[in-house]
GROMACS .gro file of C-alpha atoms in nm:
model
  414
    1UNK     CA    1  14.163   1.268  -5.492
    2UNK     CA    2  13.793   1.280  -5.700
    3UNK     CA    3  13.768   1.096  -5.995
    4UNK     CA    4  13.718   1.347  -6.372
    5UNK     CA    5  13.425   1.462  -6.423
    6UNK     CA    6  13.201   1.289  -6.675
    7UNK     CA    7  12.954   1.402  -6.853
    8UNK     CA    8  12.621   1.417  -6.647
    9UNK     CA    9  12.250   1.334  -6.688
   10UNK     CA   10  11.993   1.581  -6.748
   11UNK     CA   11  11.800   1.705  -6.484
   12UNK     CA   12  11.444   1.875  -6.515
   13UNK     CA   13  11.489   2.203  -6.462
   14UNK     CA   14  10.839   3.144  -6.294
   15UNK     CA   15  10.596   3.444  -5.954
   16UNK     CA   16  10.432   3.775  -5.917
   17UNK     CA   17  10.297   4.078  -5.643
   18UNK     CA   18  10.290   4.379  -5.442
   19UNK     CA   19  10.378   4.410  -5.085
   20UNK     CA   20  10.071   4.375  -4.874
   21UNK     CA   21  10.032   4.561  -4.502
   22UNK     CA   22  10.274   4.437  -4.233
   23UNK     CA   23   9.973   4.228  -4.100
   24UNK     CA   24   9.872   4.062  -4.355
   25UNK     CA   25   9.887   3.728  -4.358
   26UNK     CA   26   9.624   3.591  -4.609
   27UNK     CA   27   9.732   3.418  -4.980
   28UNK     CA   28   9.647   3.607  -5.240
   29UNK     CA   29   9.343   3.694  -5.352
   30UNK     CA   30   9.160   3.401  -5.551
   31UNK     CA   31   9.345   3.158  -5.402
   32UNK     CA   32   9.215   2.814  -5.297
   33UNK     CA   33   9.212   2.682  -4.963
   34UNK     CA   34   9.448   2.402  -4.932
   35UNK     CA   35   9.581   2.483  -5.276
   36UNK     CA   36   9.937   2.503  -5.354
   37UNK     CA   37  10.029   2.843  -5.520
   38UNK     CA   38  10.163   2.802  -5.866
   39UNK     CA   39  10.519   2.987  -5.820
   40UNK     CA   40  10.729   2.845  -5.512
   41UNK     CA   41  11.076   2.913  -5.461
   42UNK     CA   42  11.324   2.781  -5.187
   43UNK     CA   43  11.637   2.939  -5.004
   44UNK     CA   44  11.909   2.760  -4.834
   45UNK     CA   45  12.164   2.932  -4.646
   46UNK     CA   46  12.501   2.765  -4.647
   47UNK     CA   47  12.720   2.988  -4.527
   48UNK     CA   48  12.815   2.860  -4.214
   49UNK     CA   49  13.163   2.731  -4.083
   50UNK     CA   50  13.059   2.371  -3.923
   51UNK     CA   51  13.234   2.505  -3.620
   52UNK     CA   52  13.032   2.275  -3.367
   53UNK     CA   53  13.164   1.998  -3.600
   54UNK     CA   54  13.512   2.089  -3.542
   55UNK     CA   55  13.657   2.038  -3.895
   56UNK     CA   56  13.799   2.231  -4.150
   57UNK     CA   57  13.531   2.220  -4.422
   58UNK     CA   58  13.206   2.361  -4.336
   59UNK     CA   59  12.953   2.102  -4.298
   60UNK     CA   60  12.777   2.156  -4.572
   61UNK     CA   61  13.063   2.095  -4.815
   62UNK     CA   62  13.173   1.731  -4.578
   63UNK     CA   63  13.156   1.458  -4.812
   64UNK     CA   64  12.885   1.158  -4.725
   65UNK     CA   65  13.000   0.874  -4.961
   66UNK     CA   66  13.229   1.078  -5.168
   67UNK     CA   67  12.974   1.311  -5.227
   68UNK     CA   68  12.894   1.693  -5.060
   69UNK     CA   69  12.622   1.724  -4.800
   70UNK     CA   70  12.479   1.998  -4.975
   71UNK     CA   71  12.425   1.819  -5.288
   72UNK     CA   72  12.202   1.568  -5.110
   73UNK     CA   73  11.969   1.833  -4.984
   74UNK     CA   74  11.933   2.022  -5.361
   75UNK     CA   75  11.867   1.668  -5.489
   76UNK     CA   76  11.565   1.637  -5.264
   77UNK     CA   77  11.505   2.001  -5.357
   78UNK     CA   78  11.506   1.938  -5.722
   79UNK     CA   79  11.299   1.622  -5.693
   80UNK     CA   80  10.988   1.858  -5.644
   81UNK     CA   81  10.914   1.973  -5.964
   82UNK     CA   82  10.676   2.249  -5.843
   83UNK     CA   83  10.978   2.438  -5.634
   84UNK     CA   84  11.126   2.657  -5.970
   85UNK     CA   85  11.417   2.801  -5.821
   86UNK     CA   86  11.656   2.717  -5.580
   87UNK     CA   87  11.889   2.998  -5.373
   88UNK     CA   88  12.168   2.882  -5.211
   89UNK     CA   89  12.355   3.181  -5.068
   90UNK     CA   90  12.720   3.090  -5.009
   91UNK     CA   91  13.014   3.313  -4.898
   92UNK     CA   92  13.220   3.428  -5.111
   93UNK     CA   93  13.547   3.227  -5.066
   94UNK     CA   94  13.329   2.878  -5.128
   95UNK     CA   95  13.157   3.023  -5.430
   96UNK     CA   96  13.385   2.872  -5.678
   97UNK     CA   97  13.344   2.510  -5.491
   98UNK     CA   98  12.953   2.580  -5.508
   99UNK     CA   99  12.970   2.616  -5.867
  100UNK     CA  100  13.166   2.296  -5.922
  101UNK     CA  101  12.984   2.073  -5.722
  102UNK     CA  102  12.652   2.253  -5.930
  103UNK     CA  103  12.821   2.124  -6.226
  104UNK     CA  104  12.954   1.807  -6.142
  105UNK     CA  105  12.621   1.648  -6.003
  106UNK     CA  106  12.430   1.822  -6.234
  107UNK     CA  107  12.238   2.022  -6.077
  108UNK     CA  108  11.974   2.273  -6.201
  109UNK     CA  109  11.748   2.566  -6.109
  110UNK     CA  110  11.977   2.685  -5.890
  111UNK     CA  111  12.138   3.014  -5.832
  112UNK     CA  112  12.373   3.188  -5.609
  113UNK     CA  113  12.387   3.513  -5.351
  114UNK     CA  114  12.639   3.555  -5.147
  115UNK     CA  115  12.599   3.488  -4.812
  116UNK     CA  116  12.583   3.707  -4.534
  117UNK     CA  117  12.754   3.699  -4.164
  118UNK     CA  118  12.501   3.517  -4.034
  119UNK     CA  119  12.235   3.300  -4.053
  120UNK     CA  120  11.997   3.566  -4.084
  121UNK     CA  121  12.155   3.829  -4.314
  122UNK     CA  122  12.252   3.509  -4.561
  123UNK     CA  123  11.850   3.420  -4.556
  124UNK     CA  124  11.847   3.808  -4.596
  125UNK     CA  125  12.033   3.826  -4.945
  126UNK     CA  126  11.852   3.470  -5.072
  127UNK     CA  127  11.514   3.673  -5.023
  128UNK     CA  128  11.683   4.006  -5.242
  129UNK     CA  129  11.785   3.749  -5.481
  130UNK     CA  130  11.391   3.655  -5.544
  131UNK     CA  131  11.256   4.029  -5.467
  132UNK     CA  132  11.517   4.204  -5.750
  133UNK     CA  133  11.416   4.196  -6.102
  134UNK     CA  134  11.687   3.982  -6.288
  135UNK     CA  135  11.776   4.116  -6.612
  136UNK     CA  136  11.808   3.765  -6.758
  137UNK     CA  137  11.479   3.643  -6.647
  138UNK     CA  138  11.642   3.373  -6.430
  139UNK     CA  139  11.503   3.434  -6.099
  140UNK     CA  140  11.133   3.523  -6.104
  141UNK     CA  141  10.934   3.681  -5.755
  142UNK     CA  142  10.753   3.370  -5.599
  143UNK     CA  143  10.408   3.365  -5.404
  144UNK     CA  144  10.551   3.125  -5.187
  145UNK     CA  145  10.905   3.070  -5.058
  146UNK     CA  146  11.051   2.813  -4.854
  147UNK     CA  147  11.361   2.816  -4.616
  148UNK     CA  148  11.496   2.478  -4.543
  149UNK     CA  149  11.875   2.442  -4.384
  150UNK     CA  150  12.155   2.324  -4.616
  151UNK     CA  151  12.256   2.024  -4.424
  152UNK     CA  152  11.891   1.878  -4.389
  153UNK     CA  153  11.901   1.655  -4.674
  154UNK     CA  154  11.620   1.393  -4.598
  155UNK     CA  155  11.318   1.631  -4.658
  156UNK     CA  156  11.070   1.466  -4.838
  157UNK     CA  157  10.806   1.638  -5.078
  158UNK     CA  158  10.511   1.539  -4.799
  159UNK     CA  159  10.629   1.786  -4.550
  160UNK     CA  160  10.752   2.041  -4.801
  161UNK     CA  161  10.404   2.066  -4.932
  162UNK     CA  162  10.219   2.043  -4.634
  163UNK     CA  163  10.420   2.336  -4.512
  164UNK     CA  164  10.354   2.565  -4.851
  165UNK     CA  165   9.998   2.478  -4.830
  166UNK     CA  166   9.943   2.631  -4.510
  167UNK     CA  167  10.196   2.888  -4.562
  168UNK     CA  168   9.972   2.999  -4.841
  169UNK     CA  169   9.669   2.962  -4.612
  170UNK     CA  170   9.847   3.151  -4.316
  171UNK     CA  171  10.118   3.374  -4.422
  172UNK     CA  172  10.389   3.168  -4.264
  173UNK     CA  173  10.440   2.753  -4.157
  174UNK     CA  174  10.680   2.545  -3.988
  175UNK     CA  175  10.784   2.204  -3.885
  176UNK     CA  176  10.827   2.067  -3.552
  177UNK     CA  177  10.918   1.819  -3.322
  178UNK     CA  178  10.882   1.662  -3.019
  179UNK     CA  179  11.150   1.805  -2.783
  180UNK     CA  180  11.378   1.517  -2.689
  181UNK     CA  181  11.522   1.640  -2.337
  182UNK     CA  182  11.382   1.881  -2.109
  183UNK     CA  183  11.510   2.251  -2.149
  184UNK     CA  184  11.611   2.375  -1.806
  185UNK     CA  185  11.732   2.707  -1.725
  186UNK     CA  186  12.011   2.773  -1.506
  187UNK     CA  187  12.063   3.103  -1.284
  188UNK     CA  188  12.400   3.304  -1.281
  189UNK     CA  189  12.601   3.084  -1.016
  190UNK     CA  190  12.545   2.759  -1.243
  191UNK     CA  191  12.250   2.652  -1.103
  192UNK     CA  192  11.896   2.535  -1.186
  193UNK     CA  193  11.720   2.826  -1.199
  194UNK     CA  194  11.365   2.675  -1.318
  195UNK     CA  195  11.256   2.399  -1.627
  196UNK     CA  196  11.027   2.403  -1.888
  197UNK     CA  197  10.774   2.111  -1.891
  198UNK     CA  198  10.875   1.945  -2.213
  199UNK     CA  199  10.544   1.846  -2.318
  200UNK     CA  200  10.423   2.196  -2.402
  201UNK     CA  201  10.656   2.267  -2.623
  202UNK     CA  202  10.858   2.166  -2.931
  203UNK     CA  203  11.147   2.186  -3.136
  204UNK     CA  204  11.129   2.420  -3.394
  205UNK     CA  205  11.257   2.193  -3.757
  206UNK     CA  206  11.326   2.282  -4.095
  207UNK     CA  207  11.150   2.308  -4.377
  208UNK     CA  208  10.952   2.680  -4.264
  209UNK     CA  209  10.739   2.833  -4.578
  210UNK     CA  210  10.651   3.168  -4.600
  211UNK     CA  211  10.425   3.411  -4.889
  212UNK     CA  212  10.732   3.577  -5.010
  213UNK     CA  213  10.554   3.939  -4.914
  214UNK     CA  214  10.537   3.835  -4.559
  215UNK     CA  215  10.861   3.724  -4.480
  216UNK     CA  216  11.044   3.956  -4.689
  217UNK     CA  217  10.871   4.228  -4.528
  218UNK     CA  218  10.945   4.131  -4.213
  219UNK     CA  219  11.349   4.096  -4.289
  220UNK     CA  220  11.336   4.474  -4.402
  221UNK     CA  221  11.189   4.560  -4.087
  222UNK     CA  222  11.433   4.385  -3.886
  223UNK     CA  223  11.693   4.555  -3.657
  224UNK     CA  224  12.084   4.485  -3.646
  225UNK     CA  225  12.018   4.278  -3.303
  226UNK     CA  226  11.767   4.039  -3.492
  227UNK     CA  227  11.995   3.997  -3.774
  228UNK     CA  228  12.286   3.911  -3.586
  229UNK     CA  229  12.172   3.724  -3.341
  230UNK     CA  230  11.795   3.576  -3.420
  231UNK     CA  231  11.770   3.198  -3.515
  232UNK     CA  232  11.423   3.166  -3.576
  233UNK     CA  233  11.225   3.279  -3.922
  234UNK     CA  234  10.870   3.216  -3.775
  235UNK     CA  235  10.960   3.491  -3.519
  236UNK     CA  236  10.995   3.750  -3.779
  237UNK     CA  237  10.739   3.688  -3.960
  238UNK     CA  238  10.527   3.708  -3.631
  239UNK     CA  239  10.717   4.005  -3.451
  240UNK     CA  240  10.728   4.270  -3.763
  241UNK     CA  241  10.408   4.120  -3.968
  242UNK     CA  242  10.198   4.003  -3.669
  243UNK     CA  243  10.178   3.709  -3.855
  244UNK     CA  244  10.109   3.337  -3.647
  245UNK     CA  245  10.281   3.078  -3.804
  246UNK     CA  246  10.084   2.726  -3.839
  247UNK     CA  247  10.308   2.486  -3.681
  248UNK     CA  248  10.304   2.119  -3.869
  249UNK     CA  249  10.405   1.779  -3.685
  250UNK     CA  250  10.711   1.700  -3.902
  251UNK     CA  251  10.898   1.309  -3.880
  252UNK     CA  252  11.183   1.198  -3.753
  253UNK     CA  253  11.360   1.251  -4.107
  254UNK     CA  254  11.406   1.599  -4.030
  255UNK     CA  255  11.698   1.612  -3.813
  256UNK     CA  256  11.988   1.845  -3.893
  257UNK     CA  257  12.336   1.724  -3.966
  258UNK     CA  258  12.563   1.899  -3.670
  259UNK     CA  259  12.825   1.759  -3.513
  260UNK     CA  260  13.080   1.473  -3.707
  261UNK     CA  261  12.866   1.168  -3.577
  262UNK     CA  262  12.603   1.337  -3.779
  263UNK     CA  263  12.786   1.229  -4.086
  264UNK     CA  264  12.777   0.852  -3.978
  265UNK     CA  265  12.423   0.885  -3.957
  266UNK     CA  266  12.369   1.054  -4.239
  267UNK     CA  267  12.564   0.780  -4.419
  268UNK     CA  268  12.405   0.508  -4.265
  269UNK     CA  269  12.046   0.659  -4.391
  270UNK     CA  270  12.165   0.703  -4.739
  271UNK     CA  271  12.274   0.373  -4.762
  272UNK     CA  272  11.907   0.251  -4.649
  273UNK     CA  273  11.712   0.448  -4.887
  274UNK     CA  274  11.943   0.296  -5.190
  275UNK     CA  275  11.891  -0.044  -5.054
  276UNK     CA  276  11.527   0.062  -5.050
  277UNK     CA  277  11.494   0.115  -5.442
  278UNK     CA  278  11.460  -0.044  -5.747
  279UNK     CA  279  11.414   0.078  -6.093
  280UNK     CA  280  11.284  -0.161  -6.328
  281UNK     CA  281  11.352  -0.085  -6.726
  282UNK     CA  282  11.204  -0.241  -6.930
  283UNK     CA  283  11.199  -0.223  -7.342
  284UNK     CA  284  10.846  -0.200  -7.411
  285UNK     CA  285  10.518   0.005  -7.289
  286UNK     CA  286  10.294  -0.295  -7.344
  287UNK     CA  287  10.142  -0.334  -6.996
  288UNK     CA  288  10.046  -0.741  -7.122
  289UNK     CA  289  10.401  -0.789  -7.141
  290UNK     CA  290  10.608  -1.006  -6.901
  291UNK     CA  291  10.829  -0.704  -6.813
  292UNK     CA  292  10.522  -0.528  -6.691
  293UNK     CA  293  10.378  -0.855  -6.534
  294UNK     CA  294  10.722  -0.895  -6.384
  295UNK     CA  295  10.727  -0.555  -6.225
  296UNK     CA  296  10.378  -0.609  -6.098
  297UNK     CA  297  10.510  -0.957  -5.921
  298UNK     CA  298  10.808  -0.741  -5.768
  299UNK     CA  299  10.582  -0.486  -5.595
  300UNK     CA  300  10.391  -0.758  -5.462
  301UNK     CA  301  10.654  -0.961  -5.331
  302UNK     CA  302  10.922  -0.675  -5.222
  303UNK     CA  303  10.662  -0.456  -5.026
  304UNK     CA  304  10.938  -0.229  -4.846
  305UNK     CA  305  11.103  -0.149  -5.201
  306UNK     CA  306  11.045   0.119  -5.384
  307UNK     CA  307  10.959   0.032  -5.757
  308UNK     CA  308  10.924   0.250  -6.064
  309UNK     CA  309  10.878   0.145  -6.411
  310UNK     CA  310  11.056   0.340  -6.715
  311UNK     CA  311  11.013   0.226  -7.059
  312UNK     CA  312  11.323   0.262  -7.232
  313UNK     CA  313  11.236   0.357  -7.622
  314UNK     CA  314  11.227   0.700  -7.551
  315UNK     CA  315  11.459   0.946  -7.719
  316UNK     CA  316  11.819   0.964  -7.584
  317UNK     CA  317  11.830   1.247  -7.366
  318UNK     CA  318  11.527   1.184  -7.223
  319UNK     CA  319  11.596   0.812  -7.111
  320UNK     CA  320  11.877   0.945  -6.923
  321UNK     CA  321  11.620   1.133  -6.706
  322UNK     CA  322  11.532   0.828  -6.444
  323UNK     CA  323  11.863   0.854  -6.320
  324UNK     CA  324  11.775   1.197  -6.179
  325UNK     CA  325  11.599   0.997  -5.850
  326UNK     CA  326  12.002   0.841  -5.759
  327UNK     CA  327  11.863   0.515  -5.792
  328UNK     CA  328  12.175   0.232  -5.755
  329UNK     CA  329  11.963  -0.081  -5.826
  330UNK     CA  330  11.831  -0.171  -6.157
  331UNK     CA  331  11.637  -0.485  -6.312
  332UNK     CA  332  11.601  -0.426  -6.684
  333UNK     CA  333  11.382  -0.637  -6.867
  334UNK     CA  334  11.482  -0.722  -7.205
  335UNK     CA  335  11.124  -0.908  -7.354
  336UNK     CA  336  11.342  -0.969  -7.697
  337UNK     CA  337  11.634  -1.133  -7.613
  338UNK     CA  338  11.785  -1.114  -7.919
  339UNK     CA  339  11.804  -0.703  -7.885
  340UNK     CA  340  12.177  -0.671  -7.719
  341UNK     CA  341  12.184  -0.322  -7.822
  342UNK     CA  342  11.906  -0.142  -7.643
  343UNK     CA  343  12.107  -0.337  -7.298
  344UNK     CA  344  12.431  -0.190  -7.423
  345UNK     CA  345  12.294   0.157  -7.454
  346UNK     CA  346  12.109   0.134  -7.085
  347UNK     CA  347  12.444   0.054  -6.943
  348UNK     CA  348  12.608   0.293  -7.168
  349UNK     CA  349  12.404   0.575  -6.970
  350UNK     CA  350  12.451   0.460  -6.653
  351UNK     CA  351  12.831   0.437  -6.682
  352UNK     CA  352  12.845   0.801  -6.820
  353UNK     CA  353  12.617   0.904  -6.551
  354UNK     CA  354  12.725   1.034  -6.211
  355UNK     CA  355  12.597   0.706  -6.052
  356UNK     CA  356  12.891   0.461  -6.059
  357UNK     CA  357  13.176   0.728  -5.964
  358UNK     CA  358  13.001   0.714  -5.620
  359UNK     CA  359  12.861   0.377  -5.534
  360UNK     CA  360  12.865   0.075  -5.775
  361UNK     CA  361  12.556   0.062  -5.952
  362UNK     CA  362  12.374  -0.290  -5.942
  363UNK     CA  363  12.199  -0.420  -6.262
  364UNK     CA  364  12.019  -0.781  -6.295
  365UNK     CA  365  11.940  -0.869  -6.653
  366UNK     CA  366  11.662  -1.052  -6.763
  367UNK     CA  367  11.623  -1.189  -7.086
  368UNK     CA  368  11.355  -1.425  -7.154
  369UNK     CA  369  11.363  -1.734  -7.423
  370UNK     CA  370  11.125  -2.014  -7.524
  371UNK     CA  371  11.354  -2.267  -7.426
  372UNK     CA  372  11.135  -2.474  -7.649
  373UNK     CA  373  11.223  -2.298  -7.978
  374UNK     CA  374  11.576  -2.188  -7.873
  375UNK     CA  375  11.807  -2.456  -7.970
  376UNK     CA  376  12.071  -2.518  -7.694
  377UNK     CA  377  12.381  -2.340  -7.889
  378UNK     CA  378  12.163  -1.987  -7.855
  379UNK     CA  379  12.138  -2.027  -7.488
  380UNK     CA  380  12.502  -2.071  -7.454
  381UNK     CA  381  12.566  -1.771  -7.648
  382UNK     CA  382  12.353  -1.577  -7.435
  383UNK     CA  383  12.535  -1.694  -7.131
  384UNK     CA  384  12.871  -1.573  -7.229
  385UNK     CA  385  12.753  -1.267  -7.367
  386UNK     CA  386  12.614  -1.166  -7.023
  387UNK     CA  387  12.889  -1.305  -6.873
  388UNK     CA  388  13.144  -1.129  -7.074
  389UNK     CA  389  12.947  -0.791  -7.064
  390UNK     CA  390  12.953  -0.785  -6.692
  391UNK     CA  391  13.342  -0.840  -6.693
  392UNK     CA  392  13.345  -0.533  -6.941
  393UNK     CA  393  13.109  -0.303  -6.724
  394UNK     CA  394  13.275  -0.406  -6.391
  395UNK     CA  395  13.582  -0.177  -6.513
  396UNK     CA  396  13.312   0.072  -6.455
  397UNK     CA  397  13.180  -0.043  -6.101
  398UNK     CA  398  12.837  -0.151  -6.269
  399UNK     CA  399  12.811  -0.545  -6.109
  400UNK     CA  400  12.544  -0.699  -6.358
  401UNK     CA  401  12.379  -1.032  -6.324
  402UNK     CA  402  12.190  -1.198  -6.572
  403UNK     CA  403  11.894  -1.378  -6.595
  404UNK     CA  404  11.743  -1.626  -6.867
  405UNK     CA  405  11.411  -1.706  -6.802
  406UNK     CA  406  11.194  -1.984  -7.012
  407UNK     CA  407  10.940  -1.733  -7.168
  408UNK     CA  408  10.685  -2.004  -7.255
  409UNK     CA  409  10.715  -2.181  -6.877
  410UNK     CA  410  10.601  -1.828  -6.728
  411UNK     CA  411  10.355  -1.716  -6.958
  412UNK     CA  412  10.187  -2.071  -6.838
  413UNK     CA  413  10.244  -2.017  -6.439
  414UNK     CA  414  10.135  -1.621  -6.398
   0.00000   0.00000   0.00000
């Protein structure tokens, strides 16, 4: 059974035009080359079953460490501050569930349709959710849109911009990949009928961009048979709009979650790219301070980590916005030791955060002293206080560590 809900961090949270000829396949007028147009939406269809997974829950909804597939992929989503809106289009029995799991991991600019009978139509109804004018001004018409699968949750902003980019260039984009096995086809008694030679051609991947005119053109064009049956968006857009998708080499990343071993894999990667970050806080801006030179020594010496830097005397709500990237592994630098407070608040917003309900959260303090001023008693205060706070946030699976360093000793040695 799930844990409460808490109360969640914030999250950061507009697309114009006319419907061109069924061939075009130009950006807009004015528009750089190799620019990225201003309004970019995305749509996700998640209204399949999971039936090649053979489990009850559709895929999309199967928990990776206690948390929904789905939410992994809108967290990469949301990441890209330049996507506005997000469409998921869900069927209606998991609507409710959608909703929660919006909610719970706080997720934002994203909105509902209801999803179709198939791949296609669901796609189909994300598109009408863009086109239609939206009384409340949520959902605003996009240049560009992008489709990317529900249960793809490792795309990365690279390959999502790379594919708007020339989607705004050429009307439509996709990503590919090297084919993995050869694709044979076999005649009507079960037998090889002929292969294809696997090094002229390629998988066809998620994330696919499109200018919204194009592809929605090309779904109101498109017959029952297409609907039903059709798997592939960059054939639309070229069989009603005439429109040749640029195809972009797209990495390894990119693969979709299908069957259950998926999940283990899936697991396995999430686990890697926590173990992969670290988010150093520290309690001043002052780029001459230790906590900056600190940070600096970190990159240097943990070159496969991913370190970011957030000062931490910013206003409330807006301090809890760092723990929008899911980052598990913190060093916060407190420069004056003697400032308990601004420690207890950091650890305050982590444990009414999202983050520890899912994975313990790991936190080294460092507090530096001039063991030369700081008479022996102080130092053994510090000690117990650390030690005593980390008893207190372990309730909350938070595992801090502390740190005293001589203050004086390092300012000599960096």
């Amino acid at each position: 059974m799930e844990p409460g809900p808490r109360s969640r961090p914030a999250e950061p949270g507009p697309c114009v035009s006319a419907s061109p000829s069924a061939g075009a396949a130009l950006p807009a007028s004015g528009a750089e080359p190799g620019s990225r147009p201003a309004a970019v939406a995305a749509v996700l269809p998640a209204g399949g079953c999971g039936e090649r997974m053979g489990v009850r829950t559709p895929k999309q909804f199967c928990r990776v460490l206690g948390r929904p597939l789905i939410s992994y992929t809108l967290q990469a989503l949301e990441r890209v501050c330049w996507i506005k809106d997000i469409v998921v289009a869900v069927t209606r029995e998991n609507m409710e569930e959608m909703r929660n799991i919006i909610q719970r991991y706080g997720h934002k600019r994203v909105s509902l349709a209801e999803a179709g009978a198939t791949r296609h139509r669901s796609i189909f109804n994300g598109l009408k959710a863009l086109a239609e004018d939206q009384p409340d001004g949520k959902l605003t018409k996009p240049e560009v849109v992008i489709i990317h699968d529900a249960v793809r949750p490792f795309v990365d902003e690279d390959i999502l911009l790379r594919v708007v980019i020339a989607a705004n260039e050429h009307g439509a984009a996709g990503a590919i990949r090297p084919l993995v096995s050869t694709v044979i086809s076999p005649s009507a008694d079960g037998c090889l009928d002929h292969s294809l030679d696997r090094a002229q051609h390629r998988a066809s991947e998620m994330p696919q961009a499109f200018l919204f005119d194009v592809i929605y053109d090309a779904y109101q064009q498109c017959s029952d048979y297409d609907l039903e049956f059709g798997t592939e968006c960059l054939q639309l857009a070229l069989k009603y709009c005439h429109t040749k998708a640029k195809l972009l080499e797209g990495s390894p990343d990119l693969w979709k979650v299908t069957y259950k071993q998926d999940l283990y894999a899936a697991e396995s990667m999430i686990k890697e790219k926590i173990s992969q970050e670290i988010c150093v806080v520290v309690n001043t801006k002052d780029e001459e301070s230790v906590g900056y030179l600190l940070k600096e020594a970190l990159r240097n010496e943990l070159n496969c980590i991913n370190i970011t830097s957030t000062p931490l005397d910013l206003p409330g709500r807006d301090t809890q916005n760092f723990l929008m990237a899911q980052c598990y592994s913190f060093i916060h630098v407190n420069v004056v030791s003697s400032d308990s407070h601004e420690t207890q608040r950091f650890l305050s917003i982590i444990e009414e955060s999202s983050l520890p309900l899912l994975y313990p959260v790991v936190v080294v303090l460092v507090c530096f002293l001039d063991f030369t001023l700081v008479p022996l008693t102080q130092k053994m205060e510090s000690l117990v206080w650390i030690r005593d706070l980390a008893k207190e946030v372990k309730k909350s699976n938070v595992l801090l560590s502390g740190l005293l360093i001589n203050h004086s000793q390092l300012a000599l040695t960096v």
